[in-house]
XYZ file of C-alpha atoms in Angstrom:
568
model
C 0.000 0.000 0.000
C 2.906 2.755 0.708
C 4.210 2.124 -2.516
C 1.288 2.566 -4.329
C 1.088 6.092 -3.179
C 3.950 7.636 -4.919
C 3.148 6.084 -8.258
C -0.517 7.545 -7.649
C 1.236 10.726 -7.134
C 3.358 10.800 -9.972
C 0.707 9.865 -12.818
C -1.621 12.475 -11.115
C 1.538 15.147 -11.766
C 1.787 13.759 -15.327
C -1.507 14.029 -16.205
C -1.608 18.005 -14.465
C 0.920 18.165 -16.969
C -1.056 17.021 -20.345
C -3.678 18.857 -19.241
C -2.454 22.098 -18.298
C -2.763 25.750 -19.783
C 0.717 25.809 -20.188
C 1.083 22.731 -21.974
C -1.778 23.100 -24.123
C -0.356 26.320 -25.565
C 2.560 23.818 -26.529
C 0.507 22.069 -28.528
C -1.383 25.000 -30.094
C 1.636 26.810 -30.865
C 3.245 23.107 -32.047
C 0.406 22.960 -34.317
C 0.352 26.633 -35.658
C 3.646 27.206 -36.506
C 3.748 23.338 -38.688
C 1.399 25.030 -40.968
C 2.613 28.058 -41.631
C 6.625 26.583 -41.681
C 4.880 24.225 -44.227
C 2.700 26.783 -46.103
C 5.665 29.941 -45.943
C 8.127 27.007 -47.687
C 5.822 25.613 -50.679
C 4.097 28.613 -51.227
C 7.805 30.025 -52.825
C 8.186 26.870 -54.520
C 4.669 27.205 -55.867
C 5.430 30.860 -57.300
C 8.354 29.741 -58.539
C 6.676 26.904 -60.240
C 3.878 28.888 -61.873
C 5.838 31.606 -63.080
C 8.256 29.250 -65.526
C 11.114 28.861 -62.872
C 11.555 32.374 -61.947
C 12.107 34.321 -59.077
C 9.612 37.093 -60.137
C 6.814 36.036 -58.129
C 8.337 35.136 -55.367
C 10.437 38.424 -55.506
C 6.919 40.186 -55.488
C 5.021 38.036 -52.548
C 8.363 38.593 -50.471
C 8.363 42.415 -50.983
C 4.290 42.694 -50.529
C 4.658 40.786 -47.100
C 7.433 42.826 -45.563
C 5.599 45.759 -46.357
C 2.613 45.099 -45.253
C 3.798 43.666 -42.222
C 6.280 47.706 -41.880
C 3.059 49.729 -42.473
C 0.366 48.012 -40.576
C 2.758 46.519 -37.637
C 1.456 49.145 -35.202
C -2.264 48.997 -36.395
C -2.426 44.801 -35.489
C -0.883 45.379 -32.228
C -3.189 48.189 -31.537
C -6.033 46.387 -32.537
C -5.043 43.453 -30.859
C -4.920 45.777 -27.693
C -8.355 46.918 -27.915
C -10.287 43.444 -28.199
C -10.705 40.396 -25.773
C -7.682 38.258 -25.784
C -10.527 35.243 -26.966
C -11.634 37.083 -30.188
C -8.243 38.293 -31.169
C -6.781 34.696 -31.021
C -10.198 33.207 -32.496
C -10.493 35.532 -35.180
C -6.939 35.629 -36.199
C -7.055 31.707 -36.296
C -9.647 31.606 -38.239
C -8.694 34.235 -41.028
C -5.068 32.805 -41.275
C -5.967 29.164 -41.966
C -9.124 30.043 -43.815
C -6.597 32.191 -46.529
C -4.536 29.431 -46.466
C -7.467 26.718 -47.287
C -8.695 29.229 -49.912
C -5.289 30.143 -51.504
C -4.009 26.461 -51.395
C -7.415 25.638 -53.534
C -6.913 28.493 -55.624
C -3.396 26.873 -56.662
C -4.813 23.428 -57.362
C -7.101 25.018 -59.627
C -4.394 26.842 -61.586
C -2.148 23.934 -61.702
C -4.135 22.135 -63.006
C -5.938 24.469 -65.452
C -2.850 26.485 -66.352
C -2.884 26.021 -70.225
C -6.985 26.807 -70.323
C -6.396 30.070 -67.881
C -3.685 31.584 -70.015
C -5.242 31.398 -73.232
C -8.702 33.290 -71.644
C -8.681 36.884 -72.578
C -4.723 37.412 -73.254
C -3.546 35.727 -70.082
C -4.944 38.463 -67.869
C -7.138 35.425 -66.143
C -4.000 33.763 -65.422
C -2.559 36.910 -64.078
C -5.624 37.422 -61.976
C -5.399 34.686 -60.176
C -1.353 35.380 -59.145
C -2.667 38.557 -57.743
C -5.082 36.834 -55.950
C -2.596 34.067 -54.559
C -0.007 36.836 -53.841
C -2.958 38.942 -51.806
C -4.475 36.702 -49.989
C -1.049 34.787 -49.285
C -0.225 37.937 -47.581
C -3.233 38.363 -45.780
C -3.029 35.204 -44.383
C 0.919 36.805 -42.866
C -0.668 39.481 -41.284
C -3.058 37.228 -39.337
C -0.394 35.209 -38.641
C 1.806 38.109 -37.700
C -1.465 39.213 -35.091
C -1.767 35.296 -34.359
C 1.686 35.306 -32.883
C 1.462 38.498 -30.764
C -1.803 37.245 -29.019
C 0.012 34.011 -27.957
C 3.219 34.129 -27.923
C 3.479 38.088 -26.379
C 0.540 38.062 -24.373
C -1.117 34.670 -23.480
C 2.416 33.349 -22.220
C 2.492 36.090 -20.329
C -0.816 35.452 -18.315
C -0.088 31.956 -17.881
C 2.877 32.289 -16.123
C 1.894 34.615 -14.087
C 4.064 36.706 -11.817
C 6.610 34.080 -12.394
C 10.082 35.113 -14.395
C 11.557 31.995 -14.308
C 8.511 30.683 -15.690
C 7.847 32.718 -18.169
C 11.775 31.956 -19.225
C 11.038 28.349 -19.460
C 8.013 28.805 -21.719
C 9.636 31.571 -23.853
C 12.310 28.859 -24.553
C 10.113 25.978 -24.984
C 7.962 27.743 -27.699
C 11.123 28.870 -29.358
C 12.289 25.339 -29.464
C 9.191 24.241 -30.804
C 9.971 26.850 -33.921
C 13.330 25.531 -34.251
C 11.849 21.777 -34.699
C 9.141 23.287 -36.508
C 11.496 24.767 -39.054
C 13.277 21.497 -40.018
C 10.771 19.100 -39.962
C 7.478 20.990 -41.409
C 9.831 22.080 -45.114
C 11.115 18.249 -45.158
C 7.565 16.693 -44.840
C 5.841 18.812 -47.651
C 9.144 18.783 -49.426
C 8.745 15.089 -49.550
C 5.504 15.106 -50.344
C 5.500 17.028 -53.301
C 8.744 15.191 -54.509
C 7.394 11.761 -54.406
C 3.439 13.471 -55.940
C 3.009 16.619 -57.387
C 2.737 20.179 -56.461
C -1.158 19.586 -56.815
C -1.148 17.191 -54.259
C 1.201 19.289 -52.224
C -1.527 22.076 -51.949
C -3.806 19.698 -50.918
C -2.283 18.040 -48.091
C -1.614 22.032 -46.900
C -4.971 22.624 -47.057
C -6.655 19.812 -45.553
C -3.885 20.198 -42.919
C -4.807 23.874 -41.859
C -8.756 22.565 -41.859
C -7.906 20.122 -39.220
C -5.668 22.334 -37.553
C -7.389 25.061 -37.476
C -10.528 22.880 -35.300
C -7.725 21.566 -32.687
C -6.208 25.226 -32.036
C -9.351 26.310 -31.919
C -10.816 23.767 -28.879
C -7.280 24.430 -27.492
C -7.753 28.177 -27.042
C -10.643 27.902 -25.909
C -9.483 25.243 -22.769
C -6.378 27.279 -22.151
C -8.984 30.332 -22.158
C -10.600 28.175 -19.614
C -7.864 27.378 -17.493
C -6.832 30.575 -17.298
C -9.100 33.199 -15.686
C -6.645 36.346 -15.663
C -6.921 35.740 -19.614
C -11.074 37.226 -19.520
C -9.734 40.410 -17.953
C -7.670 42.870 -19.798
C -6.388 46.191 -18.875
C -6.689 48.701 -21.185
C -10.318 47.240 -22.806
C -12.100 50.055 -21.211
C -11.264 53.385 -20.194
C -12.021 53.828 -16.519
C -9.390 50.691 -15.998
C -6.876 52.906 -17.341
C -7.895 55.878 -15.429
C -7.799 53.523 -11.982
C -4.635 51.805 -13.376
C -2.533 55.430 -13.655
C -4.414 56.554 -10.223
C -2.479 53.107 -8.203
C 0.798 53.087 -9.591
C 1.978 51.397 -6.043
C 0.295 48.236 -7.368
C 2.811 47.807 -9.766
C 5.375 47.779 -7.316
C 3.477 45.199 -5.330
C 4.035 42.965 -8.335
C 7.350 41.817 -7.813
C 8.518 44.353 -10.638
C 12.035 45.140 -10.447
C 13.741 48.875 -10.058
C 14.744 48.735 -13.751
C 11.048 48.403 -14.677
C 9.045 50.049 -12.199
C 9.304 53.076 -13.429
C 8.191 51.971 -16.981
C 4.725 53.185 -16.772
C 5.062 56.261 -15.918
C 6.874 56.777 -19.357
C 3.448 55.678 -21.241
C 1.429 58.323 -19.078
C 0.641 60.490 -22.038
C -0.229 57.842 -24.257
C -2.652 56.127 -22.466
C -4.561 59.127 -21.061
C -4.550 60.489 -24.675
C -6.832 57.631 -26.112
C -9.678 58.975 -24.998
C -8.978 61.849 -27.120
C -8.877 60.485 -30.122
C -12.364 58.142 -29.355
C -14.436 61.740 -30.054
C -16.549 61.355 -32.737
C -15.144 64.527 -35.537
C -16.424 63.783 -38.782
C -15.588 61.299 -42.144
C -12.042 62.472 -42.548
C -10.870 62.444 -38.649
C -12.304 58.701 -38.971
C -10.335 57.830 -42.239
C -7.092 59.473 -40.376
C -7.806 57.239 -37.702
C -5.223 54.294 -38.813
C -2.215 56.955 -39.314
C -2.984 57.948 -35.799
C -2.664 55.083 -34.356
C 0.462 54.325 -36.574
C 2.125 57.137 -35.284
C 0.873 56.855 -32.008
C 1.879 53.026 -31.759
C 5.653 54.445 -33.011
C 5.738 57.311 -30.809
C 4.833 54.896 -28.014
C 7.407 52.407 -28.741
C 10.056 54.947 -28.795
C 9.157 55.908 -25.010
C 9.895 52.297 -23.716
C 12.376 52.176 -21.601
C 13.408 49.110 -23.603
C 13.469 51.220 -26.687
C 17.832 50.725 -27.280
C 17.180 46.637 -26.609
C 14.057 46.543 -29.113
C 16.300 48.387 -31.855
C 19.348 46.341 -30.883
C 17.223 43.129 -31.940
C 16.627 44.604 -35.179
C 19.841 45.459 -36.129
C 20.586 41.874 -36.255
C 18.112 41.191 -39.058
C 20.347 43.189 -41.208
C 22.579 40.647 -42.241
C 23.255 38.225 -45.169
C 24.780 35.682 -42.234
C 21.833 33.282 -41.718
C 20.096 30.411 -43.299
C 17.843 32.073 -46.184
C 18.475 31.497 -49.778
C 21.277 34.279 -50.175
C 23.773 32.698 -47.754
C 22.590 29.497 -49.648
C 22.947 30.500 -53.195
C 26.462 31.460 -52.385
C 27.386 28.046 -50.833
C 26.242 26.711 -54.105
C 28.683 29.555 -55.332
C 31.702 27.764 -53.641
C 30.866 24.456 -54.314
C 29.102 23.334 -51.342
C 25.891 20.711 -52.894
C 22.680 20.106 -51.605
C 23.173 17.279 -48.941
C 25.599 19.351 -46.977
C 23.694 22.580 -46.799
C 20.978 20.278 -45.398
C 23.768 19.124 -42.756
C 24.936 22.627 -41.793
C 21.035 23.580 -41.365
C 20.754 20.872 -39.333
C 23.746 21.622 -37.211
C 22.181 25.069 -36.701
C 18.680 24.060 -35.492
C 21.029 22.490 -32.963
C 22.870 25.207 -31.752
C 19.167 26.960 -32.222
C 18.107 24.493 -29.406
C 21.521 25.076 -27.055
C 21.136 28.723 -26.979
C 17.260 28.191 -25.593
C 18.772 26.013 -23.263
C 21.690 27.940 -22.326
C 19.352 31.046 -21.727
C 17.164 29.489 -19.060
C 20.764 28.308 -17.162
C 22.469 32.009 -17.735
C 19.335 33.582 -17.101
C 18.975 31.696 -13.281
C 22.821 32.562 -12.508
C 23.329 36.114 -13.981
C 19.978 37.645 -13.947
C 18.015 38.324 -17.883
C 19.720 42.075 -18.931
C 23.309 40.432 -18.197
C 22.008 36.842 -20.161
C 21.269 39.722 -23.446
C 25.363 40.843 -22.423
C 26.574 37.406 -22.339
C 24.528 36.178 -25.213
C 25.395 39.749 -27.425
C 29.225 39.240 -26.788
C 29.666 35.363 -27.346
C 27.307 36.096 -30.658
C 29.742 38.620 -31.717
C 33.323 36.145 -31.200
C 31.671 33.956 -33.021
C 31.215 36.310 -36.193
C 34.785 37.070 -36.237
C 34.974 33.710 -38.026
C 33.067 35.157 -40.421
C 35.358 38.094 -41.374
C 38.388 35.747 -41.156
C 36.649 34.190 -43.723
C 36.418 37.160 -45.948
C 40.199 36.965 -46.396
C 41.083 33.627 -45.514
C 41.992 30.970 -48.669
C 39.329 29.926 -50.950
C 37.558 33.299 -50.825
C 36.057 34.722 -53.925
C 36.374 38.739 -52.057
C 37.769 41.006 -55.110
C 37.427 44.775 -54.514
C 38.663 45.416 -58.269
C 35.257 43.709 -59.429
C 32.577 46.550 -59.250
C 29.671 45.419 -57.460
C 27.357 47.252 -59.742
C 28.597 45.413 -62.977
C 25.967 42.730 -62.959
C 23.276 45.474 -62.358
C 24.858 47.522 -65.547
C 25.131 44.435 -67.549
C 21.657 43.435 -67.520
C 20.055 47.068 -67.647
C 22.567 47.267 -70.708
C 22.085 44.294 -72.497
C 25.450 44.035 -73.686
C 27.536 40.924 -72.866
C 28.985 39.299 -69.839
C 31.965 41.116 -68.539
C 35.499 39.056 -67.981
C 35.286 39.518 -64.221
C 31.631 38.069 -64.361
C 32.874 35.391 -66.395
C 35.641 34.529 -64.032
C 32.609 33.689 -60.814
C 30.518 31.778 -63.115
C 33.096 29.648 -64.791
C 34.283 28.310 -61.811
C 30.419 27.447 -61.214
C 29.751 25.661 -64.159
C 32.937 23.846 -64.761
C 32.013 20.256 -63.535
C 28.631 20.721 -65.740
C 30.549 21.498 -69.178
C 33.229 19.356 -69.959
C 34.248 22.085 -73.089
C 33.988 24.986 -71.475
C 37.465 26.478 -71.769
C 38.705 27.357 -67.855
C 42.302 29.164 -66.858
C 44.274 27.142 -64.960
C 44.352 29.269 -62.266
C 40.421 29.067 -61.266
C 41.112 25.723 -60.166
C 42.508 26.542 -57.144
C 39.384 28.675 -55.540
C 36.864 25.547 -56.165
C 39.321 23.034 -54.279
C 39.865 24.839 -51.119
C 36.842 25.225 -48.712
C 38.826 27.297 -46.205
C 36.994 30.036 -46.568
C 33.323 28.786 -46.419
C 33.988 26.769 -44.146
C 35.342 29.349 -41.681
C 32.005 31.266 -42.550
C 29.499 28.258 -41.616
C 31.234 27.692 -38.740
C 30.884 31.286 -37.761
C 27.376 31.488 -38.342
C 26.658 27.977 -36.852
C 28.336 29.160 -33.632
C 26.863 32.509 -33.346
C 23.012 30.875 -33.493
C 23.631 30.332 -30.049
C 24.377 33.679 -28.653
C 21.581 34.673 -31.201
C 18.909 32.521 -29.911
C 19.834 33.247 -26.353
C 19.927 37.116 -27.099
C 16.390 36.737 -28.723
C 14.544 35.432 -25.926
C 16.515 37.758 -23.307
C 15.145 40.753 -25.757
C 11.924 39.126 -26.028
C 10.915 38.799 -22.054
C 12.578 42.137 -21.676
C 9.672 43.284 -23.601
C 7.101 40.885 -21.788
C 7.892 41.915 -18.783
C 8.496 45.986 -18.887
C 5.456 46.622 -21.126
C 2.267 47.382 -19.585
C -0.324 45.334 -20.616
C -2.795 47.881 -22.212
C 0.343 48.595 -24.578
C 1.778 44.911 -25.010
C 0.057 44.496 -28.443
C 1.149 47.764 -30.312
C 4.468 47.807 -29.142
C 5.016 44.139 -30.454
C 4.208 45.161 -33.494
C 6.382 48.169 -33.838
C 9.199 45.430 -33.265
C 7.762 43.198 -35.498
C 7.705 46.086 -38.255
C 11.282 47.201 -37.391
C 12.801 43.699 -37.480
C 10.762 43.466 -41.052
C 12.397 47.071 -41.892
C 16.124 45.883 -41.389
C 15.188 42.582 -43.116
C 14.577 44.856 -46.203
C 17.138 46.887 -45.724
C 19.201 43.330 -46.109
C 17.605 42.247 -49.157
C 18.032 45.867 -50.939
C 21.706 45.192 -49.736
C 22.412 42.151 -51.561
C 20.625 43.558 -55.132
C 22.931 46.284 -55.021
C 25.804 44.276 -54.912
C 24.334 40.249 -55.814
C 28.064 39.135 -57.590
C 30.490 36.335 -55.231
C 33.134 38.278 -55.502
C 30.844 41.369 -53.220
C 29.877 38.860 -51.010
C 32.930 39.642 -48.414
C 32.184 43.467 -48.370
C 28.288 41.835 -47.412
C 29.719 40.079 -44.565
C 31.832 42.496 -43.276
C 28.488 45.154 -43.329
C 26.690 42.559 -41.682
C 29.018 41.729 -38.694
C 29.657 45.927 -38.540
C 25.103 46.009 -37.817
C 25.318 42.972 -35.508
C 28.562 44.877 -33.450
C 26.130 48.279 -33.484
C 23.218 46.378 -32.200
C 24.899 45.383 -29.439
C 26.490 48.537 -28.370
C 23.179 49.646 -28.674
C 22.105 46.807 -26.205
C 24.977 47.530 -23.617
C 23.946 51.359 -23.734
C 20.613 50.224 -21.966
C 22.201 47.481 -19.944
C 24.843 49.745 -18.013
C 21.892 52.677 -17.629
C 20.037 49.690 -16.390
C 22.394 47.942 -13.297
C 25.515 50.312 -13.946
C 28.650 48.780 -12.963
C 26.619 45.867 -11.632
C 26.521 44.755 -15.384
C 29.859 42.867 -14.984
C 29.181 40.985 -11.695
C 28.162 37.395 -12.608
C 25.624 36.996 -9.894
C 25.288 40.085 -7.889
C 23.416 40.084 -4.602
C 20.264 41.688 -6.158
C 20.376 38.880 -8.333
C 20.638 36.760 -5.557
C 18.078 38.127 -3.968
C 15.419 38.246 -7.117
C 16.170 34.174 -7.115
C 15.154 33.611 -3.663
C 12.147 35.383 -4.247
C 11.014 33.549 -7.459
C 11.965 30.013 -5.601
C 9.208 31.087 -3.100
C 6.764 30.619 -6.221
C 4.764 27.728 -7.406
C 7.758 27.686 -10.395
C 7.463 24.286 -13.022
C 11.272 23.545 -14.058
């Protein structure tokens, strides 16, 4: 009989476990972020597919959604401010995987009726229907983009309560989830449309997002259960604000710490100006409504006190030193084939996954602004790699080869420089036996110093970036008041979105190999600002504190978060 106890005891903590808020947002978020890893990967293939193998469309649809997502950042976080937390995530479910069902059914149709469509009144038909794809693609993004706010920015939040070392843990969990997500998701439709068809591919995506969408559904709505500080929401009406700014001392009853108690008195003049601008004044104050709020949501995010650590995040998007197809299509560039770019993405989902888990242990010992230092400076050694590489042997870098000359040779017409000539020889020599090759390009193709150097710089730095991500992320979480948590989310989404542009405008001005080194070198020269930028609001933050390890506030903080009901 004694021993039957603790086994009781233990199930019953399992199954608290499988049925918990927390754990159900696992699986919601699990289930979310499949879809749209396996509907943001086919849809490019899909564009590229329609459009006779060319970038075109896909150049379009990736322009239109970074745009969109800039201009109307502010607007979804502001309107995901001013509705229940239950609508927002129910109606941003629901529009994301219905424009998903509808655009994947759109592309079966077009597939398969491609020759009758383009032959209907000059083609324009055909064209329709890529505008169509390409709009509500991107409409589908911006509920996603509101989708993620909701959850991952404000529902985590709630759910782990006044607890930071919870909240840590489930910031890192979800953010493992994406990194698993992002592997496995690609390879399953990848598969699937390899072994079938692209028709069958947009299928399986959009039966997939039906059934989904029914389980996230029933799993908001238990976690909405579960959770009753999710039916209140400050900021919903406008006497909680007025009572919210008239007891400030209850936010230092919170547990908040000195850094961030004095965050809401910063937003003072933007929460007791909305109800300002909810006066009725006519047709054109009410069309000038969404630049309001766009400004307002910007002027509002530049009054965090977190406003140097947002824009330090950002910076990092500006950089050509990640996994995307530009870093790719110069690995192809130096030789490298398809199986061991799949390796080297691999190897980075893992260092993806040791920087969650190395955030949770630094966060514990040093405290979270000094886990953003740590994480910042061990991102940063690990990019000098990457600049070795620049120079190192093997490296295509050429400052005598304009970067523009590509650019001017196909506005021009005219033919293919000799420096051009030089980068794409060395490409193509294993596919043409007859192409005539100096002796002396041999050389570059049959030493991997240099790329390797590079990979191994950016495979290294994932760690410090992943870490540095999540320290930014519950920075934000937890110095943001809550009646301001959406809008200011999607400020950073747009400005994150903004440098990723920036990035891509980078790389048309100068797209040759032998530009790729001055790329690299811009990049690591963002990444270094971004973090000066970060340790600018670190040392206002604990001062000279910043470079003790574990200081006795820290200490201090600990003992009071053990004294929580805290899941490890």
């Amino acid at each position: 009989m004694d021993n039957s106890a603790p086994k009781r005891t233990c199930c019953e903590s399992v199954r608290d476990f499988f049925t918990s808020a927390k754990f159900l947002i696992y699986m919601g978020h699990a289930l979310s972020t499949w879809g749209d890893r396996m509907w943001n990967f086919a849809v490019a293939v899909f564009l590229v597919e329609l459009y006779g193998n060319s970038l075109l469309l896909t150049a379009v649809y990736g322009l239109v959604v970074a745009g969109s997502v800039l201009l109307l950042g502010a607007i979804i976080g502001d309107w995901v401010d001013k509705n229940p937390r239950l609508k927002v995530a129910q109606t941003s479910l629901l529009v994301q995987n219905s424009c998903v069902i509808v655009c994947g059914i759109l592309l079966m149709v077009v597939f398969n009726f491609k020759e009758q469509l383009a032959e209907l009144y000059n083609g324009w038909v055909l064209t329709t229907c890529y505008i169509l794809v390409i709009t509500i693609a991107n409409i589908a993004n911006l509920a996603s983009t509101a989708m993620s706010i909701t959850i991952q920015r404000d529902w985590v939040v709630v759910v782990a309560g006044q607890d930071s070392s919870k909240l840590a843990d489930m910031n890192a969990t979800v953010r493992i989830i994406d990194q698993l997500t992002n592997i496995l998701a690609p390879m399953l439709v990848g598969q699937i449309m390899a072994f079938g068809s692209h028709f069958i591919g947009c299928g399986f995506i959009s039966g997939w997002n039906l059934c989904s969408m029914c389980l996230e559904y029933a799993l908001l709505w238990k976690v909405y259960q579960k959770t009753p500080a999710l039916a209140s929401k400050a900021g919903q009406k406008e006497q909680q604000q007025e009572l919210r700014q008239l007891s400030p001392s209850k936010d230092s009853e919170s547990g908040q710490s000195p850094e961030e108690s004095f965050q809401p008195l910063m937003n003072d003049t933007s929460v007791v100006a909305k109800p300002e601008s909810t006066k009725q004044q006519g047709c054109c104050y009410q069309m000038a409504e969404p630049l309001r709020t766009l400004k307002a949501g910007w002027v509002a995010y530049y009054n965090q006190n977190i406003f140097f650590a947002g824009m330090s995040l950002a910076f990092l998007y500006m950089t050509v030193l990640g996994f995307d197809c530009i870093t790719t299509g110069y690995a192809y560039t130096q030789g490298l084939n398809g199986s061991v770019l799949s390796l080297l993405m691999g190897a980075s989902a893992v260092a993806g996954i040791c920087g969650t888990v190395a955030f949770t242990w630094i966060r514990k010992k040093c405290g979270l602004i000094r886990t953003g230092f740590i994480s910042g400076t061990a991102q940063l050694s690990c990019l000098v790699l990457c600049v070795v590489s620049v120079f190192a042997p093997g490296s295509p870098f050429d400052l005598s080869v304009s970067p523009f000359e590509d650019i001017y040779t196909h506005l021009i017409g005219e033919k293919m420089l000799p420096e051009a000539e030089h980068s794409l020889a060395s490409v193509l020599t294993g596919l043409n036996a007859t192409t005539a090759a100096p002796a002396e390009e041999v050389p570059p193709l049959q030493s991997y110093m240099s790329v390797s150097l590079l990979f191994a710089g950016v495979i290294a730095a994932r760690v410090g970036l992943w870490s540095f991500d999540l320290t930014v992320t519950q920075l934000i979480q937890e110095n943001v008041i809550e009646s301001e948590r959406g809008v200011i989310n999607g400020v950073q989404n747009s400005m994150n979105y903004l440098l990723d542009l920036l990035h891509f405008i980078m790389v048309i001005l100068a797209p040759n190999p032998e530009a790729f080194g001055l790329l690299v070198i811009i990049s690591v020269s963002f990444v270094a600002m971004g973090h000066m930028m970060y340790f600018g609001f670190a040392f206002k933050s604990l001062g000279s504190r910043l470079f003790l390890c574990c200081s006795p506030e820290q200490k201090v903080e600990t003992v009071d978060s053990l004294s929580l009901p805290t899941t490890v």
